[in-house]
Amino acid sequence: MNETRFYELSHGAIEKALPQLLYKIYDNMAKPILLLLNDVNMVNSYNKLLWSFSSNKFLPHGTKHNSIEHIKPLFLTDQEENLNNAEILVSTVIPQDEKFPTNFKQRIFMFNREASTEFINIFRNLKGNNAKATYWQQDALGKWHDI
């Protein structure tokens, strides 16, 4: 598969959109996912959020404080480490080590419009190197469109 997707949020909060995206990936692909976040506070915040984001959906997940069984489906971290041997990287940040994302078959970046410049540069670089990459933006209704 080896592809990179960029999701630029222009409407709504990332805390609402990201759990839905994670659930869709988990439900459709049944592959381990690594969620890379800014810092330990974000890890703790998403750890709580993913337990309560929906009343009718469950997304098994864990952090480095949990056993391997808990982190296998979805590992939340602020470190560039793949403890659950994930095939899919979902990130709200640009990794410090530019080679880290290459360890995954699929890379998904979700970010707010304010952070888009750096992500756009990475997207353009990938496209310039003929890599499989797509860039999605929200319209005024919150629908996603490939640009």
Coordinates of C-alpha atoms in Angstrom, one line a residue:
M1 CA 0.0 0.0 0.0
N2 CA 2.8 2.5 1.0
E3 CA 0.9 5.7 0.9
T4 CA 0.7 9.0 2.8
R5 CA -2.5 10.9 3.5
F6 CA -2.8 14.5 4.8
Y7 CA -6.0 15.7 6.4
E8 CA -6.2 19.5 7.0
L9 CA -9.0 20.4 9.4
S10 CA -10.6 23.8 8.7
H11 CA -13.9 23.2 10.5
G12 CA -14.4 21.4 13.8
A13 CA -11.9 20.2 16.4
I14 CA -9.2 17.6 15.8
E15 CA -10.4 16.0 19.1
K16 CA -13.6 15.2 17.4
A17 CA -12.3 14.2 13.9
L18 CA -9.3 12.1 14.9
P19 CA -11.2 9.5 17.0
Q20 CA -13.6 8.9 14.2
L21 CA -10.8 8.5 11.7
L22 CA -9.0 6.1 14.0
Y23 CA -12.1 4.0 14.5
K24 CA -12.7 3.9 10.7
I25 CA -9.1 2.6 10.2
Y26 CA -9.4 0.1 13.0
D27 CA -12.8 -1.2 11.9
N28 CA -11.9 -1.5 8.2
M29 CA -8.3 -2.7 8.3
A30 CA -7.8 -4.6 11.5
K31 CA -4.1 -3.6 11.4
P32 CA -2.1 -2.3 14.3
I33 CA -2.1 1.6 14.5
L34 CA 0.4 3.9 16.2
L35 CA -0.9 7.4 17.1
L36 CA 2.0 9.8 17.5
L37 CA 1.1 12.9 19.5
N38 CA 2.9 16.1 20.6
D39 CA 3.6 15.3 24.2
V40 CA 2.7 13.2 27.2
N41 CA -0.2 15.6 28.0
M42 CA -1.7 14.9 24.6
V43 CA -1.2 11.1 25.1
N44 CA -3.1 11.3 28.4
S45 CA -5.8 13.4 26.9
Y46 CA -6.4 11.1 24.0
N47 CA -6.2 8.1 26.2
K48 CA -9.2 9.4 28.1
L49 CA -10.9 10.7 25.0
L50 CA -10.8 7.4 23.2
W51 CA -12.7 5.7 26.0
S52 CA -15.6 8.2 25.7
F53 CA -15.7 9.5 22.1
S54 CA -18.8 7.4 21.2
S55 CA -21.5 5.7 23.1
N56 CA -21.8 2.8 20.5
K57 CA -18.2 2.3 19.3
F58 CA -15.2 0.9 21.1
L59 CA -11.6 1.5 20.1
P60 CA -9.1 -0.7 22.1
H61 CA -6.0 1.2 22.8
G62 CA -3.2 1.7 25.3
T63 CA 0.0 3.6 26.2
K64 CA 3.4 2.5 27.3
H65 CA 1.9 2.0 30.8
N66 CA -0.2 -0.8 29.5
S67 CA 0.5 -4.4 28.6
I68 CA 1.2 -5.5 25.0
E69 CA -2.4 -6.8 24.7
H70 CA -3.7 -3.3 25.3
I71 CA -1.4 -1.5 23.0
K72 CA -1.5 -4.0 20.1
P73 CA -4.5 -2.6 18.3
L74 CA -3.7 1.1 18.9
F75 CA -0.6 2.5 20.7
L76 CA -0.7 6.1 21.8
T77 CA 2.7 7.7 22.2
D78 CA 4.7 10.9 22.1
Q79 CA 7.9 9.0 21.3
E80 CA 9.0 7.8 17.9
E81 CA 8.9 4.1 18.8
N82 CA 6.7 1.4 17.3
L83 CA 6.1 -0.9 20.3
N84 CA 3.0 -2.5 18.8
N85 CA 4.7 -3.2 15.4
A86 CA 2.0 -1.0 13.7
E87 CA 1.7 -0.9 10.0
I88 CA -0.2 2.4 10.1
L89 CA 1.1 5.6 11.5
V90 CA -1.4 8.3 12.4
S91 CA 0.2 11.5 13.6
T92 CA -0.7 15.0 14.6
V93 CA 2.9 16.1 14.4
I94 CA 5.8 15.9 12.0
P95 CA 8.2 13.3 13.3
Q96 CA 11.7 14.6 14.3
D97 CA 13.3 11.6 12.6
E98 CA 12.3 12.0 8.9
K99 CA 13.0 8.2 8.4
F100 CA 10.6 7.2 11.2
P101 CA 7.4 7.3 9.0
T102 CA 9.1 5.1 6.3
N103 CA 8.7 2.2 8.8
F104 CA 5.0 2.1 8.1
K105 CA 3.0 0.9 5.1
Q106 CA 0.5 3.8 5.5
R107 CA 1.0 7.2 7.0
I108 CA -1.8 9.6 7.9
F109 CA -1.3 13.1 9.2
M110 CA -4.1 15.1 10.7
F111 CA -3.6 18.8 11.6
N112 CA -5.3 22.1 11.9
R113 CA -5.1 24.7 9.1
E114 CA -2.7 26.8 11.2
A115 CA -0.1 24.0 11.0
S116 CA -0.6 23.3 7.3
T117 CA 2.5 25.0 5.8
E118 CA 5.0 22.4 7.0
F119 CA 2.6 19.5 6.0
I120 CA 2.1 21.0 2.6
N121 CA 5.8 21.2 2.1
I122 CA 6.1 17.5 2.9
F123 CA 3.2 16.6 0.6
R124 CA 4.8 18.5 -2.3
N125 CA 8.2 16.9 -1.7
L126 CA 6.5 13.4 -1.7
K127 CA 4.6 14.2 -4.9
G128 CA 7.8 15.6 -6.5
N129 CA 9.4 12.2 -5.8
N130 CA 6.4 10.4 -7.3
A131 CA 5.3 8.9 -4.0
K132 CA 1.7 8.0 -3.5
A133 CA 0.3 10.9 -1.5
T134 CA -3.1 12.6 -1.1
Y135 CA -4.1 15.8 0.5
W136 CA -7.6 16.3 1.9
Q137 CA -9.3 19.5 3.1
Q138 CA -12.6 20.1 4.7
D139 CA -15.3 22.2 3.1
A140 CA -17.6 24.6 5.0
L141 CA -19.9 21.6 5.8
G142 CA -17.0 19.5 7.2
K143 CA -16.9 17.1 4.2
W144 CA -13.5 15.9 3.0
H145 CA -12.2 16.7 -0.5
D146 CA -9.1 15.5 -2.2
I147 CA -7.1 18.5 -3.7

